[in-house]
């Protein structure tokens, strides 16, 4: 009798860890299945409805790895929307300095920028001015009610009327596509131009 109990005890002790692991696995599975689900819908709605932060009368400076100033943005008020990761700025003014020294200034009643400022929409009294340090007097200016700019790609577009001024010359059109890298300005619609003779 003692031997049979001893054998039974030995067999139970061999299978006991396996039984305990099985019970533990079943308990974990039950907990995971019956745990309350996170309420993601309310969080998403809260994030998309309102900005997560605002700034008043601000100035933001951006530098490169060597400490060289790349851009400055100022405005009366800024609102960041986390769902689209965009920044909306009232009375926006920017100053970008390219590695070759070309300075690009922009301003508008309202600006909308993506997270890295590589795409900017200027709305209301929009203006973009490019100043060339090696070409004094040849400043280029775009103005209109809407300008869509890609500073890193050196492109400016608008589906609304634009006035382009280069030095003393002025051109206007119902829409515009400007690409500085290809040195092409494409004005469409009712295009007008005033070209002054070069000074001798």
XYZ file of C-alpha atoms in Angstrom:
200
model
C 0.000 0.000 0.000
C 2.830 2.341 0.937
C 4.638 1.565 -2.324
C 1.551 2.302 -4.448
C 0.990 5.610 -2.625
C 4.660 6.465 -3.087
C 4.413 5.724 -6.839
C 1.254 7.826 -7.104
C 3.000 10.644 -5.256
C 5.988 10.452 -7.587
C 3.751 10.542 -10.685
C 1.784 13.493 -9.330
C 5.003 15.346 -8.521
C 6.226 14.760 -12.089
C 3.050 16.150 -13.690
C 2.335 18.845 -11.088
C 4.467 21.592 -12.805
C 2.742 20.857 -16.125
C -0.692 21.084 -14.504
C 0.230 24.327 -12.757
C 1.520 25.838 -16.029
C -1.697 24.813 -17.798
C -3.811 26.409 -15.054
C -1.691 29.568 -15.204
C -2.053 29.769 -19.009
C -5.818 29.296 -18.784
C -6.062 31.956 -16.082
C -4.017 34.443 -18.163
C -6.153 33.746 -21.250
C -9.328 34.342 -19.225
C -7.984 37.647 -17.818
C -6.963 38.929 -21.266
C -10.322 37.966 -22.745
C -12.362 39.591 -19.973
C -10.220 42.699 -19.380
C -11.997 45.990 -20.226
C -11.157 47.404 -23.672
C -9.531 50.870 -23.914
C -11.887 53.633 -25.047
C -10.021 54.737 -28.179
C -12.940 56.434 -29.933
C -13.291 59.194 -27.332
C -9.538 59.823 -27.320
C -9.445 60.165 -31.119
C -12.374 62.574 -31.104
C -10.808 64.693 -28.363
C -7.489 64.898 -30.250
C -9.100 65.870 -33.556
C -11.480 68.484 -32.143
C -9.112 70.954 -30.509
C -5.467 72.038 -30.608
C -3.211 70.419 -28.024
C -1.305 73.666 -27.417
C -1.353 77.353 -28.362
C 1.242 80.153 -28.341
C 0.691 83.903 -28.042
C 3.018 86.593 -29.470
C 5.689 83.986 -30.158
C 8.978 83.653 -32.017
C 10.474 80.291 -33.032
C 14.103 80.003 -34.226
C 15.457 76.935 -36.043
C 19.191 76.141 -36.331
C 21.136 73.527 -38.279
C 23.656 71.070 -36.786
C 26.462 73.639 -36.984
C 24.439 76.240 -35.099
C 23.645 78.342 -38.190
C 20.282 80.090 -38.112
C 17.988 78.564 -40.743
C 14.592 80.093 -40.095
C 12.549 82.335 -37.816
C 8.768 82.275 -37.479
C 6.747 84.836 -35.541
C 3.028 85.380 -35.120
C 0.247 86.751 -32.950
C -1.168 83.318 -32.091
C -0.378 79.732 -33.073
C -2.474 76.587 -32.678
C -1.117 73.058 -33.101
C -3.477 70.307 -34.274
C -2.063 66.877 -33.334
C -4.217 64.771 -35.678
C -2.777 66.430 -38.798
C 0.422 67.647 -37.069
C -0.110 71.125 -38.530
C 0.473 74.577 -37.083
C -1.994 77.387 -37.804
C -0.605 80.884 -37.204
C -2.358 84.270 -37.164
C -0.376 87.215 -38.594
C 2.444 84.887 -39.598
C 5.879 86.170 -40.599
C 8.815 83.936 -41.553
C 12.461 84.406 -42.496
C 14.373 81.525 -44.126
C 18.103 81.668 -44.870
C 19.423 79.236 -47.503
C 23.007 77.893 -47.400
C 23.867 80.114 -50.402
C 22.737 83.202 -48.451
C 19.409 83.760 -50.254
C 16.875 85.125 -47.767
C 13.174 84.328 -48.192
C 10.646 86.407 -46.257
C 6.950 85.572 -46.100
C 3.927 87.073 -44.412
C 0.138 86.676 -44.398
C -2.923 87.165 -42.230
C -2.912 83.410 -41.600
C -0.436 80.632 -42.247
C -0.779 76.850 -42.128
C 2.415 74.810 -41.868
C 3.226 71.113 -41.612
C 5.442 69.780 -38.796
C 8.832 70.594 -40.353
C 7.752 73.809 -42.171
C 8.577 72.222 -45.531
C 5.070 73.097 -46.789
C 3.375 76.397 -45.934
C 0.064 77.878 -47.055
C -0.292 81.662 -46.775
C -3.844 83.034 -46.728
C -4.901 86.701 -46.872
C -2.529 89.463 -48.028
C 0.061 86.774 -48.724
C 3.565 87.816 -49.685
C 6.825 85.982 -50.398
C 10.019 87.973 -50.975
C 13.329 86.444 -52.110
C 16.467 88.531 -51.565
C 19.633 87.589 -53.479
C 22.839 88.834 -51.793
C 24.858 88.627 -55.047
C 22.207 90.450 -57.103
C 21.347 93.733 -55.370
C 18.226 95.366 -56.759
C 16.937 92.070 -58.189
C 14.632 91.149 -55.303
C 11.776 88.860 -56.360
C 8.357 89.251 -54.765
C 5.121 87.266 -55.064
C 1.899 88.710 -53.675
C -1.743 87.649 -53.705
C -4.554 86.380 -51.491
C -3.169 82.821 -51.431
C 0.311 81.382 -51.866
C 1.357 77.757 -51.391
C 5.093 77.491 -50.726
C 7.599 74.643 -50.415
C 10.720 76.423 -49.044
C 13.080 73.413 -49.258
C 12.111 72.756 -52.884
C 12.095 76.510 -53.670
C 8.597 76.338 -55.208
C 5.590 78.667 -54.931
C 2.141 78.026 -56.412
C -1.255 79.687 -56.385
C -4.610 78.956 -58.011
C -5.598 82.599 -57.379
C -4.325 85.835 -59.017
C -0.696 86.658 -58.263
C 1.545 89.659 -58.889
C 5.234 88.877 -59.495
C 7.786 91.661 -59.166
C 11.456 91.239 -60.131
C 13.513 94.383 -59.818
C 11.566 97.100 -61.682
C 9.607 94.590 -63.780
C 6.139 93.371 -62.848
C 3.969 90.502 -64.103
C 0.523 89.295 -63.092
C -1.682 86.312 -63.874
C -4.766 84.438 -62.711
C -2.642 81.568 -61.386
C 1.055 80.817 -61.010
C 3.582 78.021 -60.664
C 7.155 79.082 -59.796
C 10.102 76.673 -59.595
C 13.395 78.337 -58.690
C 15.487 75.198 -59.324
C 14.364 75.045 -62.962
C 14.199 78.876 -63.193
C 10.641 78.703 -64.614
C 7.671 80.941 -63.813
C 4.396 79.724 -65.308
C 1.656 82.393 -65.259
C -1.759 81.446 -66.614
C -5.026 83.211 -67.378
C -5.020 86.950 -68.054
C -1.259 87.539 -68.005
C 0.067 91.099 -68.021
C 3.602 92.412 -67.808
C 5.474 95.667 -67.408
C 9.145 95.469 -68.425
C 11.449 98.432 -67.953
C 14.605 98.756 -70.067
C 17.838 97.901 -68.302
C 19.906 100.868 -67.128
C 23.004 101.436 -69.213
